[in-house]
CSV table of C-alpha atoms in Angstrom, one decimal:
chain,number,residue,atom,x,y,z
A,1,UNK,CA,18.2,-10.4,10.3
A,2,UNK,CA,18.0,-6.8,10.0
A,3,UNK,CA,15.4,-5.7,12.3
A,4,UNK,CA,15.7,-2.1,12.0
A,5,UNK,CA,12.8,-0.1,10.2
A,6,UNK,CA,12.8,0.1,6.7
A,7,UNK,CA,10.4,1.2,4.1
A,8,UNK,CA,10.0,1.1,0.3
A,9,UNK,CA,9.3,3.2,-2.3
A,10,UNK,CA,7.4,1.7,-5.6
A,11,UNK,CA,8.6,3.2,-9.0
A,12,UNK,CA,6.7,2.4,-12.4
A,13,UNK,CA,7.6,2.8,-16.0
A,14,UNK,CA,5.5,3.1,-18.7
A,15,UNK,CA,6.5,1.5,-22.0
A,16,UNK,CA,5.4,1.0,-25.6
A,17,UNK,CA,6.6,-2.3,-27.0
A,18,UNK,CA,6.4,-0.7,-31.0
A,19,UNK,CA,7.6,2.5,-30.0
A,20,UNK,CA,10.8,0.6,-28.3
A,21,UNK,CA,10.6,3.4,-25.5
A,22,UNK,CA,9.7,3.8,-21.8
A,23,UNK,CA,8.7,7.0,-19.9
A,24,UNK,CA,9.5,7.5,-16.3
A,25,UNK,CA,10.0,6.2,-13.7
A,26,UNK,CA,7.5,7.6,-11.5
A,27,UNK,CA,7.4,7.5,-7.8
A,28,UNK,CA,4.1,6.2,-6.4
A,29,UNK,CA,3.9,8.5,-3.5
A,30,UNK,CA,3.4,6.0,-0.8
A,31,UNK,CA,6.0,4.1,1.6
A,32,UNK,CA,5.6,0.5,2.1
A,33,UNK,CA,6.3,-1.3,5.1
A,34,UNK,CA,8.3,-4.3,3.1
A,35,UNK,CA,9.3,-5.6,-0.2
A,36,UNK,CA,6.3,-7.8,-0.5
A,37,UNK,CA,3.5,-5.3,-0.2
A,38,UNK,CA,5.3,-2.9,-2.5
A,39,UNK,CA,5.8,-5.4,-5.3
A,40,UNK,CA,2.1,-6.7,-4.9
A,41,UNK,CA,0.9,-3.0,-4.9
A,42,UNK,CA,3.2,-2.5,-8.2
A,43,UNK,CA,1.1,-5.5,-10.0
A,44,UNK,CA,-2.5,-4.0,-8.9
A,45,UNK,CA,-1.3,-0.1,-10.0
A,46,UNK,CA,0.1,-1.6,-13.2
A,47,UNK,CA,-3.2,-3.0,-14.0
A,48,UNK,CA,-5.1,0.3,-12.9
A,49,UNK,CA,-2.7,2.1,-15.3
A,50,UNK,CA,-3.2,-0.1,-18.6
A,51,UNK,CA,-6.8,-0.2,-17.9
A,52,UNK,CA,-6.7,3.6,-18.8
A,53,UNK,CA,-5.9,3.2,-22.3
A,54,UNK,CA,-8.7,2.4,-24.8
A,55,UNK,CA,-8.4,-0.7,-26.7
A,56,UNK,CA,-7.2,0.5,-29.8
A,57,UNK,CA,-4.3,2.6,-28.6
A,58,UNK,CA,-3.3,-0.1,-26.0
A,59,UNK,CA,-3.1,-2.8,-29.3
A,60,UNK,CA,-1.4,-0.6,-31.5
A,61,UNK,CA,1.1,0.6,-29.4
A,62,UNK,CA,1.5,-2.5,-27.3
A,63,UNK,CA,1.6,-0.8,-24.0
A,64,UNK,CA,3.1,-2.4,-20.9
A,65,UNK,CA,4.5,-1.3,-17.4
A,66,UNK,CA,7.5,-2.0,-15.8
A,67,UNK,CA,7.9,-1.5,-11.7
A,68,UNK,CA,10.5,-1.9,-9.0
A,69,UNK,CA,10.7,-1.4,-5.5
A,70,UNK,CA,13.8,0.4,-4.0
A,71,UNK,CA,14.5,0.2,-0.1
A,72,UNK,CA,14.5,3.7,1.2
A,73,UNK,CA,17.5,5.0,3.1
A,74,UNK,CA,17.3,4.9,7.0
A,75,UNK,CA,17.9,8.3,8.6
């Protein structure tokens, strides 16, 4: 098992099912100590972002998020 210090970055894409498009990815400016913390934060952050849309726009454009956690390269 790798015991070196690695961190992960979170990237979120904003998507619309009806428009068939995704914007991003947008980097969340925070490093995470492991994949698990990054992933759990991604779900929480996705919920926050989606709650910013009003109900009509959300339903009309069927917005959703995609996200991924990418391991940062060691120096």
